[in-house]
Coordinates of C-alpha atoms and ligand atoms in Angstrom, one line a residue:
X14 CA -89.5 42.5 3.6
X15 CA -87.9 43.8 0.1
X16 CA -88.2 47.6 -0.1
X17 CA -86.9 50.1 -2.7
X18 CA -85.0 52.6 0.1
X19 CA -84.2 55.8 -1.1
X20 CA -82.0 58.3 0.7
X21 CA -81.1 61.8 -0.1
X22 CA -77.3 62.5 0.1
X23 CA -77.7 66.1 -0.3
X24 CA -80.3 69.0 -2.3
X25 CA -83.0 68.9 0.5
X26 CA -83.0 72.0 3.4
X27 CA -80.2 73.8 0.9
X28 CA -79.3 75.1 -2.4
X29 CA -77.1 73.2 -4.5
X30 CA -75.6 69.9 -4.0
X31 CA -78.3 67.3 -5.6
X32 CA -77.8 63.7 -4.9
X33 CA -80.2 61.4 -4.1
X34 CA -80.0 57.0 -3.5
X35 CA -82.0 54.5 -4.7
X36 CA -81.7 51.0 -3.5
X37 CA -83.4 47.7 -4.3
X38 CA -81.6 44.4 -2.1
X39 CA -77.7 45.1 -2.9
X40 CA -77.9 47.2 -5.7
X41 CA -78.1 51.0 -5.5
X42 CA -78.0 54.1 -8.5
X43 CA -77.4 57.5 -7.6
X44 CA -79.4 60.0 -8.9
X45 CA -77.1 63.5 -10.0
X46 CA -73.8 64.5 -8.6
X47 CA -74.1 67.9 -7.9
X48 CA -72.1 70.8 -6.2
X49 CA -72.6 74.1 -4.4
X50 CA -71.2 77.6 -5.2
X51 CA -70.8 81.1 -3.4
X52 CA -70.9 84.0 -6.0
X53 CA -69.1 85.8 -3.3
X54 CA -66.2 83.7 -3.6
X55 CA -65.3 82.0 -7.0
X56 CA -63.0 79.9 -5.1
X57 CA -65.6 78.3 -2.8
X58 CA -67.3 74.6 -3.8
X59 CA -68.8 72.3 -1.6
X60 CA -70.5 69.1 -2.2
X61 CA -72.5 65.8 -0.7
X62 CA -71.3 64.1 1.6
X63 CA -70.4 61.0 -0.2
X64 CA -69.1 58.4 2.7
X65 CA -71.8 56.5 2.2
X66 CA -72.1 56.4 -1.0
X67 CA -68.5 55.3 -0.9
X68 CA -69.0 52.8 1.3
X69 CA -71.3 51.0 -1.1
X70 CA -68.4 50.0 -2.9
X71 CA -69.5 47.7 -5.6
X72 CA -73.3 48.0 -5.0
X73 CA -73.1 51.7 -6.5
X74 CA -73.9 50.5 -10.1
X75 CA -74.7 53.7 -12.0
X76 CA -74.8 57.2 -11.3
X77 CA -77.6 58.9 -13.8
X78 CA -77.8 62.7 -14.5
X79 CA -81.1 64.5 -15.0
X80 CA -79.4 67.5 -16.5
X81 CA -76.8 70.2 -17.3
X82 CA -77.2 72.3 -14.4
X83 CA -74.5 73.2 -11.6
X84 CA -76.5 71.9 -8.8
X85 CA -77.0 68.3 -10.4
X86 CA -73.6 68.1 -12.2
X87 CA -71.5 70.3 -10.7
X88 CA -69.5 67.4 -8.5
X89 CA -69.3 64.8 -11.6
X90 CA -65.1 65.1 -12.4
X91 CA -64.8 64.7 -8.5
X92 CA -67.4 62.0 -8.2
X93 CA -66.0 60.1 -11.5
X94 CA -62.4 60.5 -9.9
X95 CA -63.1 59.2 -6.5
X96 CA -65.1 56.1 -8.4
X97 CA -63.5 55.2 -11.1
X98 CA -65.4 52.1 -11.9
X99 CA -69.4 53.5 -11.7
X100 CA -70.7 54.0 -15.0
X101 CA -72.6 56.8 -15.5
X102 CA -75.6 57.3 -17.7
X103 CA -76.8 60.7 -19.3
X104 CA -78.3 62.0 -22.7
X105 CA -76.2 63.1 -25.3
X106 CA -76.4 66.6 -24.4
X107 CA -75.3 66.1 -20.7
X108 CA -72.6 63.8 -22.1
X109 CA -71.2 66.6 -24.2
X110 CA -71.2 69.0 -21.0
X111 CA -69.3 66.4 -19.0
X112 CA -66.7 66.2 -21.8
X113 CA -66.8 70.2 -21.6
X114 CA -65.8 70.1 -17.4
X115 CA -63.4 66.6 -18.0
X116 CA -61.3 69.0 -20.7
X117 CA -61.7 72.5 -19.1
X118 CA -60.5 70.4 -15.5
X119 CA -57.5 68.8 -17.5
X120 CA -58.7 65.6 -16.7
X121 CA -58.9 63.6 -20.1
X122 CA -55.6 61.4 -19.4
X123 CA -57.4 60.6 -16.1
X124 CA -60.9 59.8 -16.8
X125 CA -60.6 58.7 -20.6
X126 CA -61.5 55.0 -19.6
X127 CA -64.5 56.2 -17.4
X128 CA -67.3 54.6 -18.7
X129 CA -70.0 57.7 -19.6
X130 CA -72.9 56.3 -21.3
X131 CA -75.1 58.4 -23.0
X132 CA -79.0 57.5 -23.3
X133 CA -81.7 59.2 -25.6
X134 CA -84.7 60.3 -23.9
X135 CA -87.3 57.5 -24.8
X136 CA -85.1 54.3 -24.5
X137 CA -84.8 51.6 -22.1
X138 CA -81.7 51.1 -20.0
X139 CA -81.1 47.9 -17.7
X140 CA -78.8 48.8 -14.6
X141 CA -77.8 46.1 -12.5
X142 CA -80.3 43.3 -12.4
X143 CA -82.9 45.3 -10.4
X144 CA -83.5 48.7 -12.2
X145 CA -84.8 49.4 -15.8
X146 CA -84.1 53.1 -16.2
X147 CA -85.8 56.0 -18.9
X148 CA -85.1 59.4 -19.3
X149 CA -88.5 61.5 -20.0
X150 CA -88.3 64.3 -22.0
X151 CA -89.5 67.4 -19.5
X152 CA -88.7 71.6 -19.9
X153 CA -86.5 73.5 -17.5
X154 CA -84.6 75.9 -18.0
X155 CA -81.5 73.9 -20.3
X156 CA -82.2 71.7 -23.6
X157 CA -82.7 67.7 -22.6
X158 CA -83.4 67.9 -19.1
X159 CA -85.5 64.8 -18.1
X160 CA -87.2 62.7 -15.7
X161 CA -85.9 59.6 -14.4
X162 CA -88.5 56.4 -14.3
X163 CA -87.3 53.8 -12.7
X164 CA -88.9 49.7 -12.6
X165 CA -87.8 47.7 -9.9
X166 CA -89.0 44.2 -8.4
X167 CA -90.8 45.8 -5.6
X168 CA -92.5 49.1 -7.6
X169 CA -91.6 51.9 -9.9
X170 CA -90.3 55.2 -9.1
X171 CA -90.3 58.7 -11.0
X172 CA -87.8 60.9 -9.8
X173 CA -88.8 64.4 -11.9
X174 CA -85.6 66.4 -11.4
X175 CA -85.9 69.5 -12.1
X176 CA -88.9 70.4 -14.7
X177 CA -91.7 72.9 -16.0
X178 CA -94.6 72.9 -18.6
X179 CA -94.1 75.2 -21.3
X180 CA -97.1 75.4 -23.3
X181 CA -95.4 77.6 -25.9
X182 CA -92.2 76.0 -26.1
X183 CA -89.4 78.2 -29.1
X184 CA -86.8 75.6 -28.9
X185 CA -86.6 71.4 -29.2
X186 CA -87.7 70.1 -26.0
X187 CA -91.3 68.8 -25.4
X188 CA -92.3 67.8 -22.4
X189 CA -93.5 64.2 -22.4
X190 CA -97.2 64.0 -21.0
X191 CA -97.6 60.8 -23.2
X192 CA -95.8 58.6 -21.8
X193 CA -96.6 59.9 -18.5
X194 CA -99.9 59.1 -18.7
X195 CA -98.8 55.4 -19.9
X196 CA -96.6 55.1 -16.7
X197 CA -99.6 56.1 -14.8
X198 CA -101.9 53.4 -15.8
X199 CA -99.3 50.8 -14.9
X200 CA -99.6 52.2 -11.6
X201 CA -96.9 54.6 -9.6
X202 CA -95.4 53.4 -6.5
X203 CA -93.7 56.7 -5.4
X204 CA -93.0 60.1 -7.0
X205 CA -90.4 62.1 -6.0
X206 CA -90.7 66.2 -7.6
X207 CA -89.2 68.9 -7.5
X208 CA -90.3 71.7 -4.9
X209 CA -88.6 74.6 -6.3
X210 CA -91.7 75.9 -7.9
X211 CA -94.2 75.1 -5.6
X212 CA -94.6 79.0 -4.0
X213 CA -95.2 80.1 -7.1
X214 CA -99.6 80.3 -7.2
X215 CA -99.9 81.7 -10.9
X216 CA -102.9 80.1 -12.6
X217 CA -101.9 81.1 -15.7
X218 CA -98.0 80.6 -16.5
X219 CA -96.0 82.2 -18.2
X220 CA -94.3 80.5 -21.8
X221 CA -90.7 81.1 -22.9
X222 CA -92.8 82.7 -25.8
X223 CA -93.9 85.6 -23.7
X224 CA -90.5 86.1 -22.8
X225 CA -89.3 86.3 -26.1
X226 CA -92.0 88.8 -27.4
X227 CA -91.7 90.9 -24.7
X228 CA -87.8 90.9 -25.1
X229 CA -88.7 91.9 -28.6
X230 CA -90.3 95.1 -28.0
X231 CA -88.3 95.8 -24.9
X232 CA -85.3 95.7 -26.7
X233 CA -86.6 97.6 -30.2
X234 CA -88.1 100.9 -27.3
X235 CA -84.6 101.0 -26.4
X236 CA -82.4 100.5 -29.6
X237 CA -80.6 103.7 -31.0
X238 CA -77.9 103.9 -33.2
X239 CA -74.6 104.5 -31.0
X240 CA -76.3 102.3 -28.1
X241 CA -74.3 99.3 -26.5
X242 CA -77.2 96.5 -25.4
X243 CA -76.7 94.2 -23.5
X244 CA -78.3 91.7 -22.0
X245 CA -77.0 88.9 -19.1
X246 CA -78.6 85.3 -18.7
X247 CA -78.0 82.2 -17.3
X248 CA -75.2 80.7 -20.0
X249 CA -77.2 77.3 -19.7
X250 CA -80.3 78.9 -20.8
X251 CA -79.9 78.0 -24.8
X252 CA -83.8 78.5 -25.9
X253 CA -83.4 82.3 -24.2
X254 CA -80.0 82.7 -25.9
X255 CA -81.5 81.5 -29.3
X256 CA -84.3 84.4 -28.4
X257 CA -81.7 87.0 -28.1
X258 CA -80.1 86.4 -31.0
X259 CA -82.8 86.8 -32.8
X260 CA -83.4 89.6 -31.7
X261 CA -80.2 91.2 -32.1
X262 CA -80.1 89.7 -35.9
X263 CA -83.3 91.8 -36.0
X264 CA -81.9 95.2 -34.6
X265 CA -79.4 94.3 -37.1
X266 CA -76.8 94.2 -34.8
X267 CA -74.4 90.8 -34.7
X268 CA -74.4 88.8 -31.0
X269 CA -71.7 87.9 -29.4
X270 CA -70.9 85.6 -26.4
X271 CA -69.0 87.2 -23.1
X272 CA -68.1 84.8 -20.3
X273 CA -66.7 81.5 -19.7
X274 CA -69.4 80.2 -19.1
X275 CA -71.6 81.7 -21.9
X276 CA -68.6 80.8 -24.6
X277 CA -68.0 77.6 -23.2
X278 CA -71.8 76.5 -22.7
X279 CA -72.9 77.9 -26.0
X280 CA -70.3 75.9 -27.7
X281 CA -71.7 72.4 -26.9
X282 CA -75.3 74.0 -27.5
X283 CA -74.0 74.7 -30.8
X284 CA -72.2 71.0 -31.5
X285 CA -75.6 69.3 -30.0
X286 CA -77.9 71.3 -32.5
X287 CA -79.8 73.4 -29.8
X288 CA -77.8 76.6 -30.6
X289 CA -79.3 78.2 -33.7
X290 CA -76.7 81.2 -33.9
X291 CA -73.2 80.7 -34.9
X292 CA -71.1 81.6 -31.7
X293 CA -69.1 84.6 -31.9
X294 CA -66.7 85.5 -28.9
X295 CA -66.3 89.2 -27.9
X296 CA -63.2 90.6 -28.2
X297 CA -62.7 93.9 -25.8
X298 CA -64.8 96.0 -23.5
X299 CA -69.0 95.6 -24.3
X300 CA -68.8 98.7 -26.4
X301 CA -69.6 98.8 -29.9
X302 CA -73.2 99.7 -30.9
X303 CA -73.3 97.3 -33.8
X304 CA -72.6 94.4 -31.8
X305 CA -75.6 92.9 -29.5
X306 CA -73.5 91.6 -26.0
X307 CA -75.0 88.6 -24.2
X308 CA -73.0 88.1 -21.7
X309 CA -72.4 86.4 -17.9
X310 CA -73.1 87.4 -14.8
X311 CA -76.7 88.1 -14.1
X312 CA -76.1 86.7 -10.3
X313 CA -73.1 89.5 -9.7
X314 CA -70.7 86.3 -10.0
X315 CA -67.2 87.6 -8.8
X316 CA -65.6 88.1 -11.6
X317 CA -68.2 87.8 -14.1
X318 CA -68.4 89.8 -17.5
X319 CA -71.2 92.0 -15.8
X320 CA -68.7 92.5 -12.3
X321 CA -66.2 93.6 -14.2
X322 CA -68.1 95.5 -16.4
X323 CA -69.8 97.0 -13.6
X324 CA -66.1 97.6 -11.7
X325 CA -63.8 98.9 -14.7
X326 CA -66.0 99.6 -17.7
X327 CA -65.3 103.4 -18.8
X328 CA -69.0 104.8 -20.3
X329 CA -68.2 105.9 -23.3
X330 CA -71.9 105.5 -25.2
X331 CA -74.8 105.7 -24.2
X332 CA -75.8 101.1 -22.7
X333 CA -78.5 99.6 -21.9
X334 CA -78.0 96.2 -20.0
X335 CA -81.0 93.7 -19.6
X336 CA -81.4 91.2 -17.1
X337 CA -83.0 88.4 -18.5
X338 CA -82.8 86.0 -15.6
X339 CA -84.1 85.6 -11.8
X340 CA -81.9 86.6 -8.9
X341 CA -81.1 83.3 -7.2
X342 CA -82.2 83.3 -3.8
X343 CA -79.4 84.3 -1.0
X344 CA -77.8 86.4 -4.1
X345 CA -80.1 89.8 -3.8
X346 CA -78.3 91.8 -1.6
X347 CA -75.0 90.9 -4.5
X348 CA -77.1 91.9 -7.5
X349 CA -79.0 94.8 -6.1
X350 CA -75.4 96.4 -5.2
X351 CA -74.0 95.5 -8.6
X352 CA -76.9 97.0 -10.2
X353 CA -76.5 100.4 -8.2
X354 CA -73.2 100.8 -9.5
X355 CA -74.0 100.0 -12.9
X356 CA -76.9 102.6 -12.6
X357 CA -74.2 105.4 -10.9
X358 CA -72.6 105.0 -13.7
X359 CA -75.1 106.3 -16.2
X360 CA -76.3 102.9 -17.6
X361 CA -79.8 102.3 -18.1
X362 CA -80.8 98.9 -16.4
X363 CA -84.0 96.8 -17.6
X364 CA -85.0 93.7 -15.1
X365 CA -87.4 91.4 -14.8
X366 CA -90.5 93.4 -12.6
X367 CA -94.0 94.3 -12.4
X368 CA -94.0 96.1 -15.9
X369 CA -91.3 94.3 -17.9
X370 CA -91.2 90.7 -18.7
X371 CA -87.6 89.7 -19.2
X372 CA -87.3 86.3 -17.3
X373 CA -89.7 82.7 -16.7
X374 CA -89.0 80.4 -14.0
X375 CA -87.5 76.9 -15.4
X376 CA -89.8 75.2 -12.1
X377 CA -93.2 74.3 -12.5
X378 CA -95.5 76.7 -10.5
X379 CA -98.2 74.9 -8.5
X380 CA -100.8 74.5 -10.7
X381 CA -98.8 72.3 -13.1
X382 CA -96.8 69.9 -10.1
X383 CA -100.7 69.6 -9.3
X384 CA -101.9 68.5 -12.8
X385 CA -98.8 66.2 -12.3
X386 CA -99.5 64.9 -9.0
X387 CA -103.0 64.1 -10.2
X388 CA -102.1 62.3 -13.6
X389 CA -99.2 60.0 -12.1
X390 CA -101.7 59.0 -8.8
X391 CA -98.8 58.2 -7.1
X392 CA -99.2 56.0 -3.6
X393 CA -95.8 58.0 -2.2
X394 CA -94.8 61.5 -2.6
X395 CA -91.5 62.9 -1.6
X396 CA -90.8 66.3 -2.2
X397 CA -87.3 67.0 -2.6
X398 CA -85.0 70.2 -4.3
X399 CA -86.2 73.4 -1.9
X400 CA -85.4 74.8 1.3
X401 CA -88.1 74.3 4.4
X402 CA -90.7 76.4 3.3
X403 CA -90.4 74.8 -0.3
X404 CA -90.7 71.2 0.9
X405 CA -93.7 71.5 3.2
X406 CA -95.7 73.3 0.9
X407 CA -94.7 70.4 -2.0
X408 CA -96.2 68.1 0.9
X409 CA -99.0 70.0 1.9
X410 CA -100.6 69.7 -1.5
X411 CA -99.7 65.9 -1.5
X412 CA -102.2 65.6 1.5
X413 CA -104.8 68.1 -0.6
X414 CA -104.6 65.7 -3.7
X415 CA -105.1 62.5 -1.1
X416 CA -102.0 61.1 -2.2
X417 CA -102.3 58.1 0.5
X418 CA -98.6 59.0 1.8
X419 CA -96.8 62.2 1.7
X420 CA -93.5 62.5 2.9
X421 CA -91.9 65.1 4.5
X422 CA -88.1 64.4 4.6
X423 CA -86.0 65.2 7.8
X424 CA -82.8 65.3 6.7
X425 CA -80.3 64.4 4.2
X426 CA -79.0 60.9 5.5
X427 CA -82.5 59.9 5.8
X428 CA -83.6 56.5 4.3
X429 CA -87.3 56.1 3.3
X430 CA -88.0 52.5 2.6
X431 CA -90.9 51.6 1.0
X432 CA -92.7 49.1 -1.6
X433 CA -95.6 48.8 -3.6
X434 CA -98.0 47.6 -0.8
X435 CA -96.1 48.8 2.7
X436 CA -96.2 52.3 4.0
X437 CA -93.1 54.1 3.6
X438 CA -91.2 53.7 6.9
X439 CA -88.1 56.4 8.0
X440 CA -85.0 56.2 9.7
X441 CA -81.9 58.1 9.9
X442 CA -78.7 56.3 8.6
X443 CA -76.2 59.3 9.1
X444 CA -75.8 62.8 9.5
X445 CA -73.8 64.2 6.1
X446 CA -71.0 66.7 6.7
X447 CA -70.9 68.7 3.6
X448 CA -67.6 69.1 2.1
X449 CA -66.1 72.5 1.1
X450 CA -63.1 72.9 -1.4
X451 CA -61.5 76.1 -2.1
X452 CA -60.1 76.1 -6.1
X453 CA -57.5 78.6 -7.0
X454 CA -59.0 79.1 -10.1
X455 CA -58.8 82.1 -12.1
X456 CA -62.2 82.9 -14.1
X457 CA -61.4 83.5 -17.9
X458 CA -63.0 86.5 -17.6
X459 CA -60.7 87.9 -15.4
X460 CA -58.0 87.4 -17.7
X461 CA -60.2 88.3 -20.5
X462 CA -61.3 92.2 -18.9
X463 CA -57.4 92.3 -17.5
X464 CA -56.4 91.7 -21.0
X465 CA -58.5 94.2 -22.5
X466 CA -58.5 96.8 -19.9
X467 CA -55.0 97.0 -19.6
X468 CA -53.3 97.5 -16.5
X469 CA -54.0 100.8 -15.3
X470 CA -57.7 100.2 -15.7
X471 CA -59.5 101.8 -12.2
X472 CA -61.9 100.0 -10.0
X473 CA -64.5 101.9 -8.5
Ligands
LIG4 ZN1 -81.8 72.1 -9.7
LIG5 ZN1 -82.0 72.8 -13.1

């Protein structure tokens, strides 16, 4: 009988590493090519298990990228090395960021005749003979993410990637109910969604909006006139950067960027027209009171502008250092010690808690991958992107909404093959073993604090 089978390589029972197969007769598209990282050791990076994707050979005809996040594109200079000859699609924000890694990795020479094509939310792509592909316009928690719909011969797919409702959005992206709604009335063979949120039982979430105000007046309590703010986010996060820079324009203080990752990132925000703020790199130690610091590091990353702040910086004025950003499950223990230190030392500390809003989730809570669940009707419904816990909840509410079959996925490896009439049927084709690389890398902002701090500079 002709199926759709769809396999995930890696991103289910973990953290990280997103890659999921679709494949209609010989023809198969993978979906992200992500990666996994420690923030106890910089050097550490693992990714999928690809040997099955590699032994596709010329069936692999597309690799498609929902969006600019570590755990979805982390593994793409590696994946586009290893196969040279599988176009990838993307939008033109994602296309910029893979030009970002392809330079920072020094791999222009190598990759330059890689074919990266980039796709605007809203139009049509053909891959292969079998799939017609569209990126949906979605939130999360970086401009452009989107959902991937999928037509094939033997039913239609949408694979949500990772994606929220914001009601009150401050920046460009809109999520796209619209044509949702006209993919629903076609009829939906099998959605695939994101669990990440699913824990999360607010009835009543919170907007990027809220965030911003309440950074507003968080930021003006604190605000003297010899105090060093600070505040550390996800570099990614472009419509919370654009927040903060307001807000420092407003305190009258001029922002400036600490961080690879935050000077890197920001740039392409900048070049794709998400950044509003002209980028402005710090130069020193996070010190002068006229300057607002938005920097790295709100995980504890080794080596990260708020590590080494936290390990070298001398208090010289009174600082306040916000954290506008969630701790990322396994890293608590990390940040919590990172924050001690930064509070021995005399700093006062805002975070995201019962009485001060500094941070919203980029994952839909419940209530909204319900509202989904019920507008797409889908026949299938396979929970993907969360650990154990995440993943049976996500199918638990399948079964509430009578979606006729939830799946709960086993394993990566697993193929679910499944059409617009059959029932989706399971077996296991391989057992992944992930792969781990150790980089020697160097963080910039190591040489960046060494620079500045001199050589005699003291840990504590
Ligand atoms: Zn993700
Ligand atoms: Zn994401």
């Amino acid at each position: 009988m002709s199926r759709i089978h769809f396999i995930p390589v890696g991103g289910i029972y973990e953290f990280g590493n997103q890659g999921y197969l679709y494949g209609v007769d010989d023809e198969w598209i993978l979906v992200d090519a992500g990666s996994q990282f420690s923030s106890d050791d910089r050097t550490y990076h693992a990714y999928p298990d690809y040997s099955f994707v590699d032994a596709l050979g010329e069936k692999l005809k597309a690799l498609i990228i929902t969006h600019n996040h570590e755990d979805h594109l982390g593994g793409i200079t590696r994946f586009m090395t290893d196969h040279p000859h599988v176009p990838v699609y993307c939008t033109p924000f994602v296309e910029a960021h893979i030009g970002l890694k392809i330079a920072q990795q020094d791999l222009r020479l190598k990759l330059k005749r890689h074919p990266v094509s980039a796709v605007p939310q809203g139009q049509r792509q053909k891959i292969g003979t079998h799939f017609n592909m569209e990126f949906i316009a979605v939130n999360h928690s970086t401009p452009e993410s989107s959902m991937i719909y999928m037509e094939t011969p033997y039913g239609n797919v949408l694979h949500t990637g990772d994606w929220r409702y914001e009601r009150n959005p401050v920046g460009k992206d809109r999520m796209n109910w619209k044509r949702l709604e006209e993919i629903s009335a076609h009829g939906l063979t099998a959605l695939v969604a994101d669990s990440t949120g699913i824990l999360n039982d607010t009835t009543e979430p919170l907007s990027e909006l809220d965030v911003k105000k309440s950074l507003f007046h968080l930021f003006r309590q604190t605000d003297q006139k010899d105090k060093v703010l600070i505040a550390t986010t996800f570099s990614t996060h472009t419509d919370r950067i654009n927040s903060l820079c307001e807000i420092a324009r407003h305190l009258g203080r001029e922002p400036k960027f600490v961080g690879t990752g935050m000077q890197a990132n920001s740039g392409v925000s900048k070049k794709c027209g998400f950044l509003h703020e002209k980028r402005i790199v710090a130069d020193g130690w996070m010190n002068n009171p006229k300057s607002f610091y938005i920097a790295t590091g709100c995980q504890a990353e080794e080596n990260s502008a708020m590590d080494l702040f936290a390990q070298g910086a001398p208090l010289k004025r009174p600082t306040c250092i916000l954290f506008s950003a969630r701790v990322i499950p396994g890293e608590e223990e990390k940040v919590a010690a990172m924050k001690a230190v930064l509070r021995a030392k005399g700093y006062d500390l805002i975070e995201n808690d019962a009485t001060h809003l500094t941070h919203v989730s980029g994952h839909a809570p419940r209530v909204d991958t319900e509202r989904l669940i019920q507008l797409m009707k889908p026949r299938i419904y396979i929970p993907i992107h969360g650990n154990e816990d995440h993943l049976k909840a996500n199918v638990r509410l399948g079964r509430k909404l009578h979606v006729p079959c939830p799946v709960l996925l086993e394993k990566c490896g697993e193929q679910i093959s499944f059409s617009k009439t059959s029932e989706p049927v399971s077996e296991q084709l391989y057992t992944p073993v992930k792969v781990v690389v150790h980089s020697k890398e160097r963080s910039f902002e190591k040489r960046f604090f060494e620079k500045s701090a001199g050589k005699n500079r003291k840990r504590t």
